[in-house]
């Protein structure tokens, strides 16, 4: 960002042409940049040092407080040794003179991108995490937190348990909750692999979240990750409160997702509460997150979605518990949409019954356990009669164990199909909603952050989802929509060029003219004149 509009626009245009996938934002003052920084995470910031209202060094302090992993590139038009000296004290800061030219700046941005990618790949975080040995106390904490997720907690008992187990939370304050779901490669889908990977993700996330919050991550009984988070007390860090902590978590979970992908080859999706919850209502909050994770738009890969926990009570159908451990894991795969893992465990469980290794009573018990899991899933999610009605509980309807278990597997396959169709349908609905919003608000701020706020998804996930559904980048779609509106108004209205530019989202007439010429190869006035001549010719004919 820069206080000189022409320089800012020029940098934006040049960087947008780089062969690097960047989501970019412009700001013309330190205060405007600060508004962006408070809305979403930034990995690289370009800033002038000398600006009105807030200079670059003051902005640097805010960035360092909110996004410690952000890379900062300072630009200035003169040699300012004192400012340069202050800037370079912080790792990740570069200092360039504007006179050094665009090539130097492009090199600096490229180097910053490489550093970010290297930090995500590095095994240093994992190595430090491994040094934190898992103790009996850690296991006890995990068991207790799982108890809180199912039973809740309040009063003196929770304070006493926190104290005895050295849990670093204030039992009087509410807590933020987030749910993480892992997608593993086919070769790493065993129970042991999943538990080991979940533990690595937990430890890696602890290293990110611990810098700004009191956080605790555990693996729940479904093999998913749950994080509980409170802001640090004001005595330990600049007080930020729960609202700002939510923004911090959204940004950090995106970094954690990237680190998981680079360091562990694991994809992580996160569903988190958009506001704090009391300890006694933790089970409802947890269940509501599980429900929203189930009803996500698209496949959820590397998604961060936020859920308004206070808008409605958690749906009672989520308060479901399955007793048998292995059948419970089968159910967890069904709930999590993990088709391959479900089929693998299903075959493992049913093989002895099908080949006759088990006596009939044991095979019957297994059959009814799985049938009950499918029936329960169907009862809770089959609101529109989408799943096969089936006769799950009628064992004698099939002559052999192979046909009996085959019918259950077929029913499960249909359930997975319906779920994936629902994810696809919700993805289309979300993208259609964004397109309608763009059309209705074409003259307004259409930044990725604002559009993501409209459907409560993180910006990077919306960007991927939109391109997946429409085949073009969201920014390209917005440009095309603005271009189409501008052409229509140039053809069919007598409005001034500047007024038309404002009506499609360009406050400065020269910016609109420059972009329009890039789109069409001619200025807006030339386009209007040419369109007018075509209209006259058409009328004569």
Short mmCIF file of C-alpha atoms in Angstrom, two decimals:
data_model
loop_
_atom_site.label_atom_id
_atom_site.label_comp_id
_atom_site.label_asym_id
_atom_site.label_seq_id
_atom_site.Cartn_x
_atom_site.Cartn_y
_atom_site.Cartn_z
CA UNK A 1 0.00 0.00 0.00
CA UNK A 2 1.11 3.58 -0.66
CA UNK A 3 -0.38 7.05 -0.16
CA UNK A 4 0.28 7.92 -3.81
CA UNK A 5 -2.63 6.44 -5.76
CA UNK A 6 -0.78 6.17 -9.08
CA UNK A 7 2.11 4.26 -7.50
CA UNK A 8 -0.27 1.92 -5.67
CA UNK A 9 -2.31 1.23 -8.82
CA UNK A 10 0.87 0.69 -10.85
CA UNK A 11 2.29 -1.80 -8.34
CA UNK A 12 -1.03 -3.65 -8.19
CA UNK A 13 -1.18 -3.96 -11.98
CA UNK A 14 2.44 -5.14 -12.30
CA UNK A 15 2.22 -7.70 -9.49
CA UNK A 16 -1.11 -9.04 -10.79
CA UNK A 17 0.71 -10.13 -13.96
CA UNK A 18 3.32 -12.20 -12.12
CA UNK A 19 3.16 -16.01 -12.59
CA UNK A 20 2.37 -16.35 -8.88
CA UNK A 21 -1.11 -17.05 -7.51
CA UNK A 22 -1.62 -13.99 -5.28
CA UNK A 23 -4.80 -12.54 -3.78
CA UNK A 24 -4.01 -8.81 -3.68
CA UNK A 25 -5.54 -5.80 -1.95
CA UNK A 26 -4.87 -2.08 -2.31
CA UNK A 27 -4.85 0.61 0.38
CA UNK A 28 -4.04 4.31 0.04
CA UNK A 29 -3.25 5.03 3.69
CA UNK A 30 -2.01 3.28 6.80
CA UNK A 31 -5.48 3.40 8.37
CA UNK A 32 -7.05 1.79 5.31
CA UNK A 33 -4.38 -0.92 5.35
CA UNK A 34 -5.09 -1.51 9.02
CA UNK A 35 -8.76 -2.14 8.24
CA UNK A 36 -7.76 -4.89 5.79
CA UNK A 37 -5.29 -6.37 8.28
CA UNK A 38 -8.02 -6.63 10.89
CA UNK A 39 -10.34 -8.47 8.52
CA UNK A 40 -8.11 -11.25 7.23
CA UNK A 41 -4.60 -12.70 7.29
CA UNK A 42 -1.88 -11.26 5.07
CA UNK A 43 1.38 -13.02 4.19
CA UNK A 44 3.16 -10.12 2.42
CA UNK A 45 2.67 -6.36 2.85
CA UNK A 46 4.26 -3.69 0.61
CA UNK A 47 4.25 -0.30 2.29
CA UNK A 48 5.70 3.18 1.97
CA UNK A 49 7.47 4.34 5.14
CA UNK A 50 6.33 7.96 4.93
CA UNK A 51 2.51 8.17 4.91
CA UNK A 52 -0.10 10.49 6.39
CA UNK A 53 -2.04 9.50 9.54
CA UNK A 54 0.03 6.34 10.21
CA UNK A 55 3.56 5.79 8.96
CA UNK A 56 4.98 2.46 7.85
CA UNK A 57 6.80 1.79 11.13
CA UNK A 58 3.61 2.19 13.15
CA UNK A 59 1.89 -0.13 10.71
CA UNK A 60 4.74 -2.60 11.18
CA UNK A 61 4.06 -2.70 14.94
CA UNK A 62 0.41 -3.56 14.26
CA UNK A 63 1.38 -6.28 11.78
CA UNK A 64 3.93 -7.73 14.18
CA UNK A 65 1.27 -7.85 16.91
CA UNK A 66 -1.45 -9.45 14.77
CA UNK A 67 0.32 -11.50 12.08
CA UNK A 68 3.86 -12.38 13.26
CA UNK A 69 4.57 -14.54 10.18
CA UNK A 70 3.85 -11.71 7.71
CA UNK A 71 6.68 -10.51 5.41
CA UNK A 72 7.00 -6.72 5.05
CA UNK A 73 8.63 -4.87 2.16
CA UNK A 74 9.21 -1.15 2.82
CA UNK A 75 9.43 1.31 -0.07
CA UNK A 76 10.68 4.89 0.21
CA UNK A 77 11.73 7.64 -2.13
CA UNK A 78 14.74 8.78 -0.14
CA UNK A 79 17.58 7.45 2.01
CA UNK A 80 16.25 7.36 5.56
CA UNK A 81 18.85 5.51 7.60
CA UNK A 82 17.02 5.75 10.93
CA UNK A 83 13.76 4.31 9.54
CA UNK A 84 15.67 1.62 7.66
CA UNK A 85 17.57 0.67 10.82
CA UNK A 86 14.34 0.32 12.81
CA UNK A 87 12.68 -1.70 10.05
CA UNK A 88 15.40 -4.29 9.58
CA UNK A 89 15.44 -5.19 13.29
CA UNK A 90 12.39 -7.36 12.66
CA UNK A 91 12.98 -10.64 10.76
CA UNK A 92 11.09 -10.81 7.50
CA UNK A 93 11.42 -7.07 6.72
CA UNK A 94 12.99 -5.75 3.52
CA UNK A 95 13.84 -2.17 2.60
CA UNK A 96 13.86 -0.91 -1.01
CA UNK A 97 14.27 2.49 -2.60
CA UNK A 98 11.60 3.38 -5.16
CA UNK A 99 14.41 4.41 -7.48
CA UNK A 100 15.63 0.78 -7.62
CA UNK A 101 12.83 -0.02 -10.06
CA UNK A 102 10.15 -2.65 -10.50
CA UNK A 103 12.53 -5.54 -11.21
CA UNK A 104 14.09 -5.20 -7.77
CA UNK A 105 10.64 -5.11 -6.19
CA UNK A 106 9.48 -8.17 -8.13
CA UNK A 107 12.60 -10.03 -6.95
CA UNK A 108 11.82 -9.05 -3.35
CA UNK A 109 8.23 -10.29 -3.62
CA UNK A 110 9.40 -13.55 -5.21
CA UNK A 111 11.94 -14.07 -2.45
CA UNK A 112 9.28 -13.43 0.21
CA UNK A 113 7.02 -16.04 -1.43
CA UNK A 114 9.87 -18.56 -1.45
CA UNK A 115 10.57 -17.89 2.24
CA UNK A 116 6.91 -18.47 3.11
CA UNK A 117 6.87 -21.75 1.18
CA UNK A 118 10.09 -22.85 2.88
CA UNK A 119 8.70 -22.04 6.33
CA UNK A 120 5.66 -24.19 5.55
CA UNK A 121 7.86 -27.08 4.45
CA UNK A 122 10.34 -26.89 7.26
CA UNK A 123 10.49 -29.71 9.73
CA UNK A 124 11.68 -27.37 12.45
CA UNK A 125 8.22 -26.90 13.94
CA UNK A 126 7.65 -30.64 13.98
CA UNK A 127 11.05 -31.24 15.55
CA UNK A 128 10.33 -28.75 18.33
CA UNK A 129 6.90 -30.27 18.81
CA UNK A 130 8.32 -33.79 19.18
CA UNK A 131 10.45 -32.53 22.06
CA UNK A 132 7.21 -32.04 24.03
CA UNK A 133 6.76 -35.57 25.31
CA UNK A 134 3.25 -36.92 25.76
CA UNK A 135 2.80 -37.60 29.45
CA UNK A 136 0.12 -39.16 31.62
CA UNK A 137 -1.01 -35.63 32.47
CA UNK A 138 -1.51 -34.91 28.77
CA UNK A 139 -3.60 -38.05 28.40
CA UNK A 140 -5.66 -37.10 31.44
CA UNK A 141 -6.25 -33.62 30.00
CA UNK A 142 -7.41 -35.15 26.71
CA UNK A 143 -9.82 -37.46 28.49
CA UNK A 144 -11.19 -34.62 30.58
CA UNK A 145 -11.70 -32.32 27.59
CA UNK A 146 -13.52 -35.12 25.76
CA UNK A 147 -15.72 -35.40 28.86
CA UNK A 148 -16.42 -31.64 28.64
CA UNK A 149 -17.39 -31.96 24.98
CA UNK A 150 -20.05 -34.51 25.86
CA UNK A 151 -21.16 -33.41 29.33
CA UNK A 152 -20.13 -29.75 29.68
CA UNK A 153 -18.90 -28.20 32.89
CA UNK A 154 -19.66 -25.36 35.27
CA UNK A 155 -19.16 -24.12 38.78
CA UNK A 156 -16.41 -25.03 41.24
CA UNK A 157 -15.82 -28.54 39.83
CA UNK A 158 -14.43 -27.24 36.55
CA UNK A 159 -12.14 -24.77 38.34
CA UNK A 160 -10.82 -27.53 40.59
CA UNK A 161 -10.21 -29.88 37.64
CA UNK A 162 -8.41 -27.15 35.69
CA UNK A 163 -6.15 -26.54 38.65
CA UNK A 164 -5.36 -30.21 39.32
CA UNK A 165 -4.71 -31.01 35.64
CA UNK A 166 -2.77 -27.78 34.96
CA UNK A 167 -5.21 -26.80 32.21
CA UNK A 168 -4.26 -23.21 31.22
CA UNK A 169 -7.79 -21.81 30.92
CA UNK A 170 -9.76 -19.37 33.06
CA UNK A 171 -12.85 -21.36 34.14
CA UNK A 172 -14.82 -18.12 34.62
CA UNK A 173 -14.35 -16.89 31.03
CA UNK A 174 -16.03 -18.47 28.00
CA UNK A 175 -14.04 -20.31 25.35
CA UNK A 176 -13.77 -20.48 21.56
CA UNK A 177 -14.03 -23.91 19.92
CA UNK A 178 -12.83 -25.20 16.54
CA UNK A 179 -13.19 -28.60 14.84
CA UNK A 180 -10.59 -29.92 12.39
CA UNK A 181 -11.08 -32.80 9.95
CA UNK A 182 -8.16 -34.53 8.16
CA UNK A 183 -7.99 -35.91 4.62
CA UNK A 184 -5.18 -38.46 4.28
CA UNK A 185 -3.57 -40.06 1.28
CA UNK A 186 -4.84 -43.56 0.45
CA UNK A 187 -1.65 -45.20 1.71
CA UNK A 188 -2.05 -43.61 5.17
CA UNK A 189 -5.64 -44.36 6.09
CA UNK A 190 -5.16 -46.99 8.77
CA UNK A 191 -6.32 -46.23 12.29
CA UNK A 192 -2.72 -45.95 13.54
CA UNK A 193 -1.74 -43.62 10.68
CA UNK A 194 -4.75 -41.42 11.29
CA UNK A 195 -4.06 -41.13 15.04
CA UNK A 196 -0.36 -40.45 14.50
CA UNK A 197 -1.06 -37.81 11.85
CA UNK A 198 -3.75 -36.14 13.96
CA UNK A 199 -1.25 -35.89 16.83
CA UNK A 200 1.35 -34.28 14.55
CA UNK A 201 -1.21 -31.76 13.31
CA UNK A 202 -2.20 -30.98 16.90
CA UNK A 203 1.41 -30.35 17.93
CA UNK A 204 2.10 -28.26 14.85
CA UNK A 205 -1.03 -26.17 15.48
CA UNK A 206 0.00 -25.65 19.11
CA UNK A 207 3.20 -23.94 17.94
CA UNK A 208 1.17 -21.46 15.86
CA UNK A 209 -1.72 -20.76 18.24
CA UNK A 210 0.40 -20.55 21.39
CA UNK A 211 1.97 -17.24 20.34
CA UNK A 212 -1.24 -15.27 20.78
CA UNK A 213 -3.66 -17.43 22.74
CA UNK A 214 -4.18 -19.98 25.44
CA UNK A 215 -5.07 -23.03 23.39
CA UNK A 216 -5.55 -26.74 23.88
CA UNK A 217 -5.97 -29.30 21.11
CA UNK A 218 -7.24 -32.85 21.55
CA UNK A 219 -8.25 -35.74 19.29
CA UNK A 220 -11.91 -36.60 19.78
CA UNK A 221 -13.46 -40.06 19.62
CA UNK A 222 -14.13 -39.70 15.90
CA UNK A 223 -10.46 -39.13 15.12
CA UNK A 224 -11.03 -35.42 14.44
CA UNK A 225 -9.21 -32.54 16.14
CA UNK A 226 -10.85 -30.13 18.56
CA UNK A 227 -9.25 -26.89 19.76
CA UNK A 228 -10.35 -24.82 22.73
CA UNK A 229 -9.01 -21.26 22.78
CA UNK A 230 -9.03 -18.20 25.04
CA UNK A 231 -7.24 -14.86 24.47
CA UNK A 232 -4.09 -14.33 26.51
CA UNK A 233 -4.54 -12.10 29.56
CA UNK A 234 -3.73 -8.42 28.95
CA UNK A 235 -0.66 -8.73 31.21
CA UNK A 236 0.94 -11.19 28.77
CA UNK A 237 0.16 -9.47 25.45
CA UNK A 238 -1.72 -6.52 24.05
CA UNK A 239 -5.34 -7.26 24.97
CA UNK A 240 -7.27 -8.39 21.89
CA UNK A 241 -10.54 -9.90 23.17
CA UNK A 242 -12.62 -12.71 21.71
CA UNK A 243 -13.73 -10.94 18.51
CA UNK A 244 -10.18 -10.20 17.38
CA UNK A 245 -9.10 -13.67 18.48
CA UNK A 246 -11.65 -15.14 16.04
CA UNK A 247 -10.02 -13.19 13.18
CA UNK A 248 -6.59 -14.32 14.38
CA UNK A 249 -7.70 -17.97 14.45
CA UNK A 250 -9.15 -17.77 10.93
CA UNK A 251 -5.80 -16.53 9.64
CA UNK A 252 -3.71 -18.94 11.69
CA UNK A 253 -5.76 -21.96 10.66
CA UNK A 254 -5.09 -21.07 7.03
CA UNK A 255 -1.35 -21.05 7.81
CA UNK A 256 -1.71 -24.33 9.71
CA UNK A 257 -3.51 -25.83 6.71
CA UNK A 258 -0.65 -24.79 4.42
CA UNK A 259 1.95 -26.11 6.88
CA UNK A 260 0.09 -29.44 7.15
CA UNK A 261 -0.03 -29.74 3.37
CA UNK A 262 3.68 -28.91 2.92
CA UNK A 263 5.18 -30.69 5.95
CA UNK A 264 2.81 -33.63 6.42
CA UNK A 265 1.07 -34.02 3.01
CA UNK A 266 -2.23 -33.76 4.88
CA UNK A 267 -5.29 -31.67 4.02
CA UNK A 268 -7.08 -30.06 6.97
CA UNK A 269 -10.54 -28.46 7.01
CA UNK A 270 -11.65 -26.37 9.99
CA UNK A 271 -15.08 -25.42 11.28
CA UNK A 272 -14.92 -22.90 14.11
CA UNK A 273 -17.26 -20.92 16.32
CA UNK A 274 -17.63 -17.28 15.31
CA UNK A 275 -18.20 -16.34 18.93
CA UNK A 276 -17.31 -17.66 22.36
CA UNK A 277 -19.37 -20.22 24.28
CA UNK A 278 -19.79 -20.91 27.98
CA UNK A 279 -18.29 -24.10 29.39
CA UNK A 280 -21.72 -25.50 30.29
CA UNK A 281 -22.93 -25.13 26.67
CA UNK A 282 -19.77 -26.60 25.15
CA UNK A 283 -21.51 -29.88 24.10
CA UNK A 284 -24.12 -27.95 22.09
CA UNK A 285 -21.42 -25.84 20.45
CA UNK A 286 -19.39 -28.95 19.62
CA UNK A 287 -22.41 -30.69 18.11
CA UNK A 288 -23.30 -27.64 16.04
CA UNK A 289 -19.79 -27.52 14.61
CA UNK A 290 -20.04 -31.21 13.68
CA UNK A 291 -23.37 -30.52 11.97
CA UNK A 292 -21.98 -27.61 9.94
CA UNK A 293 -18.88 -29.61 9.04
CA UNK A 294 -21.22 -32.28 7.69
CA UNK A 295 -23.33 -29.74 5.73
CA UNK A 296 -20.36 -27.95 4.19
CA UNK A 297 -20.28 -26.51 0.67
CA UNK A 298 -18.01 -28.59 -1.58
CA UNK A 299 -15.66 -31.25 -0.27
CA UNK A 300 -14.30 -28.94 2.45
CA UNK A 301 -10.65 -29.47 1.54
CA UNK A 302 -8.64 -26.73 3.29
CA UNK A 303 -11.83 -24.92 4.26
CA UNK A 304 -12.10 -22.60 7.25
CA UNK A 305 -15.77 -21.85 7.93
CA UNK A 306 -17.17 -19.96 10.91
CA UNK A 307 -20.45 -20.81 12.63
CA UNK A 308 -22.70 -18.42 14.55
CA UNK A 309 -23.30 -20.51 17.63
CA UNK A 310 -25.91 -18.19 19.16
CA UNK A 311 -28.23 -18.04 16.16
CA UNK A 312 -30.03 -21.28 17.02
CA UNK A 313 -29.87 -24.22 19.39
CA UNK A 314 -27.70 -27.14 18.30
CA UNK A 315 -29.82 -29.75 16.54
CA UNK A 316 -30.76 -32.54 18.93
CA UNK A 317 -30.13 -35.24 16.33
CA UNK A 318 -26.42 -34.62 16.77
CA UNK A 319 -26.52 -35.87 20.37
CA UNK A 320 -25.84 -39.39 19.28
CA UNK A 321 -23.37 -41.81 20.81
CA UNK A 322 -22.40 -45.28 19.53
CA UNK A 323 -20.99 -47.75 22.09
CA UNK A 324 -18.89 -50.24 20.13
CA UNK A 325 -15.37 -48.94 19.33
CA UNK A 326 -14.88 -50.40 15.87
CA UNK A 327 -18.46 -49.88 14.78
CA UNK A 328 -18.13 -46.38 16.22
CA UNK A 329 -15.10 -45.78 13.98
CA UNK A 330 -17.14 -47.04 11.02
CA UNK A 331 -19.81 -44.55 11.94
CA UNK A 332 -17.21 -41.79 12.28
CA UNK A 333 -16.09 -42.45 8.69
CA UNK A 334 -19.69 -42.30 7.52
CA UNK A 335 -20.26 -39.03 9.42
CA UNK A 336 -17.03 -37.55 8.12
CA UNK A 337 -17.72 -38.44 4.50
CA UNK A 338 -14.58 -40.62 4.36
CA UNK A 339 -15.74 -43.12 1.75
CA UNK A 340 -12.48 -45.04 1.22
CA UNK A 341 -11.85 -45.46 4.96
CA UNK A 342 -15.44 -46.64 5.47
CA UNK A 343 -15.19 -49.28 2.75
CA UNK A 344 -11.81 -50.48 4.00
CA UNK A 345 -13.01 -50.94 7.59
CA UNK A 346 -16.35 -52.37 6.43
CA UNK A 347 -14.57 -55.08 4.42
CA UNK A 348 -12.23 -55.80 7.33
CA UNK A 349 -15.13 -56.21 9.77
CA UNK A 350 -17.42 -58.26 7.53
CA UNK A 351 -14.87 -60.60 5.89
CA UNK A 352 -14.88 -63.18 8.76
CA UNK A 353 -18.68 -63.26 8.75
CA UNK A 354 -18.94 -63.68 4.98
CA UNK A 355 -16.33 -66.45 4.76
CA UNK A 356 -17.89 -68.36 7.66
CA UNK A 357 -15.11 -67.79 10.20
CA UNK A 358 -17.63 -66.41 12.70
CA UNK A 359 -20.58 -68.29 14.14
CA UNK A 360 -23.98 -67.00 13.08
CA UNK A 361 -24.76 -65.17 16.37
CA UNK A 362 -21.59 -63.06 16.09
CA UNK A 363 -22.27 -62.34 12.41
CA UNK A 364 -25.81 -61.32 13.33
CA UNK A 365 -24.54 -58.97 16.04
CA UNK A 366 -22.15 -57.34 13.56
CA UNK A 367 -24.87 -57.07 10.94
CA UNK A 368 -27.29 -55.32 13.29
CA UNK A 369 -24.54 -53.04 14.63
CA UNK A 370 -23.76 -51.79 11.12
CA UNK A 371 -27.44 -51.72 10.12
CA UNK A 372 -28.23 -49.66 13.21
CA UNK A 373 -25.45 -47.21 12.32
CA UNK A 374 -26.86 -46.81 8.78
CA UNK A 375 -30.41 -46.52 10.07
CA UNK A 376 -29.37 -43.90 12.63
CA UNK A 377 -27.50 -41.93 9.95
CA UNK A 378 -30.52 -42.16 7.64
CA UNK A 379 -32.90 -41.02 10.38
CA UNK A 380 -30.82 -37.95 11.16
CA UNK A 381 -29.89 -36.82 7.65
CA UNK A 382 -32.58 -38.28 5.38
CA UNK A 383 -34.93 -35.30 5.68
CA UNK A 384 -36.08 -35.39 2.04
CA UNK A 385 -36.29 -39.14 1.47
CA UNK A 386 -32.99 -39.19 -0.40
CA UNK A 387 -31.57 -42.37 1.14
CA UNK A 388 -32.82 -45.85 0.29
CA UNK A 389 -35.73 -46.83 2.51
CA UNK A 390 -34.19 -50.29 2.78
CA UNK A 391 -35.08 -53.03 5.24
CA UNK A 392 -31.89 -52.68 7.29
CA UNK A 393 -33.24 -54.50 10.31
CA UNK A 394 -34.68 -57.49 8.43
CA UNK A 395 -31.85 -59.99 8.39
CA UNK A 396 -33.91 -62.83 6.90
CA UNK A 397 -34.72 -60.80 3.77
CA UNK A 398 -31.43 -62.04 2.27
CA UNK A 399 -30.41 -65.73 1.90
CA UNK A 400 -26.64 -65.42 2.52
CA UNK A 401 -24.24 -63.36 4.62
CA UNK A 402 -22.58 -62.05 1.47
CA UNK A 403 -25.91 -60.69 0.21
CA UNK A 404 -26.83 -59.34 3.65
CA UNK A 405 -23.62 -57.36 4.09
CA UNK A 406 -23.66 -56.52 0.39
CA UNK A 407 -27.04 -54.81 0.86
CA UNK A 408 -25.63 -52.76 3.72
CA UNK A 409 -22.62 -51.73 1.66
CA UNK A 410 -24.86 -50.74 -1.25
CA UNK A 411 -26.98 -48.63 1.09
CA UNK A 412 -23.85 -46.95 2.45
CA UNK A 413 -22.64 -46.26 -1.11
CA UNK A 414 -25.91 -44.50 -1.87
CA UNK A 415 -25.60 -42.45 1.31
CA UNK A 416 -22.11 -41.32 0.32
CA UNK A 417 -23.38 -40.47 -3.18
CA UNK A 418 -26.22 -38.37 -1.76
CA UNK A 419 -23.85 -36.59 0.60
CA UNK A 420 -21.43 -35.71 -2.22
CA UNK A 421 -24.33 -34.53 -4.38
CA UNK A 422 -25.42 -32.33 -1.49
CA UNK A 423 -21.91 -30.90 -1.13
CA UNK A 424 -21.84 -30.16 -4.85
CA UNK A 425 -25.31 -28.60 -4.73
CA UNK A 426 -24.36 -26.37 -1.79
CA UNK A 427 -21.16 -25.38 -3.62
CA UNK A 428 -23.22 -24.32 -6.66
CA UNK A 429 -25.67 -22.45 -4.42
CA UNK A 430 -22.83 -20.63 -2.64
CA UNK A 431 -21.20 -19.60 -5.92
CA UNK A 432 -24.55 -18.53 -7.40
CA UNK A 433 -25.16 -16.39 -4.31
CA UNK A 434 -21.77 -14.73 -4.76
CA UNK A 435 -22.48 -14.05 -8.45
CA UNK A 436 -25.85 -12.49 -7.58
CA UNK A 437 -24.20 -10.36 -4.90
CA UNK A 438 -21.57 -9.15 -7.39
CA UNK A 439 -24.27 -8.19 -9.89
CA UNK A 440 -26.27 -6.28 -7.27
CA UNK A 441 -23.24 -4.51 -5.73
CA UNK A 442 -21.06 -3.96 -8.78
CA UNK A 443 -20.25 -0.37 -7.72
CA UNK A 444 -19.10 -1.38 -4.22
CA UNK A 445 -16.13 -3.08 -2.56
CA UNK A 446 -15.99 -6.58 -4.05
CA UNK A 447 -12.84 -7.73 -2.32
CA UNK A 448 -12.38 -11.42 -1.65
CA UNK A 449 -12.67 -10.72 2.07
CA UNK A 450 -16.06 -9.03 1.76
CA UNK A 451 -17.46 -11.72 -0.54
CA UNK A 452 -16.23 -14.45 1.80
CA UNK A 453 -17.99 -12.69 4.70
CA UNK A 454 -21.27 -12.95 2.79
CA UNK A 455 -21.27 -16.76 2.95
CA UNK A 456 -19.16 -17.20 6.10
CA UNK A 457 -16.19 -18.95 4.45
CA UNK A 458 -12.51 -18.06 4.53
CA UNK A 459 -11.31 -16.09 1.48
CA UNK A 460 -8.85 -18.65 0.13
CA UNK A 461 -11.46 -21.45 0.24
CA UNK A 462 -14.02 -19.25 -1.55
CA UNK A 463 -11.40 -18.45 -4.20
CA UNK A 464 -10.75 -22.15 -4.85
CA UNK A 465 -14.45 -23.07 -4.70
CA UNK A 466 -15.39 -20.36 -7.21
CA UNK A 467 -12.71 -21.37 -9.71
CA UNK A 468 -13.67 -25.02 -9.31
CA UNK A 469 -17.33 -24.28 -10.09
CA UNK A 470 -17.00 -21.51 -12.71
CA UNK A 471 -13.64 -22.31 -14.30
CA UNK A 472 -12.31 -18.76 -13.85
CA UNK A 473 -10.75 -16.83 -11.00
CA UNK A 474 -13.17 -14.80 -8.92
CA UNK A 475 -11.20 -11.61 -9.68
CA UNK A 476 -11.51 -12.31 -13.42
CA UNK A 477 -15.25 -12.86 -13.07
CA UNK A 478 -15.63 -9.51 -11.28
CA UNK A 479 -13.58 -7.74 -13.97
CA UNK A 480 -15.72 -9.30 -16.71
CA UNK A 481 -18.92 -8.33 -14.88
CA UNK A 482 -17.74 -4.74 -14.49
CA UNK A 483 -16.63 -4.62 -18.14
CA UNK A 484 -20.02 -5.92 -19.32
CA UNK A 485 -21.90 -3.35 -17.19
CA UNK A 486 -19.64 -0.55 -18.38
CA UNK A 487 -20.12 -1.46 -22.06
CA UNK A 488 -23.89 -1.62 -21.63
CA UNK A 489 -24.02 1.82 -20.00
CA UNK A 490 -21.69 3.35 -22.57
CA UNK A 491 -23.95 2.05 -25.36
CA UNK A 492 -27.32 2.85 -23.85
CA UNK A 493 -26.93 5.90 -21.58
CA UNK A 494 -25.68 9.47 -21.90
CA UNK A 495 -23.91 9.34 -18.51
CA UNK A 496 -20.47 10.87 -18.24
CA UNK A 497 -17.47 8.53 -18.45
CA UNK A 498 -16.52 9.25 -14.83
CA UNK A 499 -20.08 8.51 -13.64
CA UNK A 500 -20.09 5.19 -15.47
CA UNK A 501 -16.71 4.33 -13.93
CA UNK A 502 -18.08 5.02 -10.44
CA UNK A 503 -21.21 2.95 -11.20
CA UNK A 504 -19.06 -0.12 -11.89
CA UNK A 505 -16.67 0.29 -8.96
CA UNK A 506 -13.97 2.76 -10.06
CA UNK A 507 -13.83 5.97 -8.03
CA UNK A 508 -11.10 7.55 -10.18
CA UNK A 509 -11.92 8.27 -13.84
CA UNK A 510 -8.32 7.68 -14.96
CA UNK A 511 -8.29 4.24 -13.30
CA UNK A 512 -11.51 3.29 -15.10
CA UNK A 513 -10.15 4.55 -18.43
CA UNK A 514 -6.88 2.65 -18.03
CA UNK A 515 -8.59 -0.62 -17.10
CA UNK A 516 -11.24 -0.28 -19.81
CA UNK A 517 -8.54 0.26 -22.43
CA UNK A 518 -6.76 -2.87 -21.18
CA UNK A 519 -10.03 -4.81 -21.52
CA UNK A 520 -11.10 -3.59 -24.96
CA UNK A 521 -8.07 -2.01 -26.63
CA UNK A 522 -9.82 1.39 -26.80
CA UNK A 523 -10.83 4.16 -24.42
CA UNK A 524 -14.42 4.37 -23.08
CA UNK A 525 -15.07 7.41 -25.30
CA UNK A 526 -13.79 5.60 -28.39
CA UNK A 527 -15.96 2.60 -27.54
CA UNK A 528 -19.04 4.83 -27.12
CA UNK A 529 -18.43 6.55 -30.44
CA UNK A 530 -17.92 3.23 -32.23
CA UNK A 531 -21.05 1.77 -30.63
CA UNK A 532 -23.00 4.87 -31.68
CA UNK A 533 -21.90 4.49 -35.30
CA UNK A 534 -22.92 0.82 -35.30
CA UNK A 535 -26.33 1.75 -33.88
CA UNK A 536 -26.85 4.41 -36.58
CA UNK A 537 -25.89 1.93 -39.32
CA UNK A 538 -28.30 -0.63 -37.87
CA UNK A 539 -31.14 1.91 -37.76
CA UNK A 540 -30.58 2.86 -41.41
CA UNK A 541 -30.70 -0.78 -42.44
#
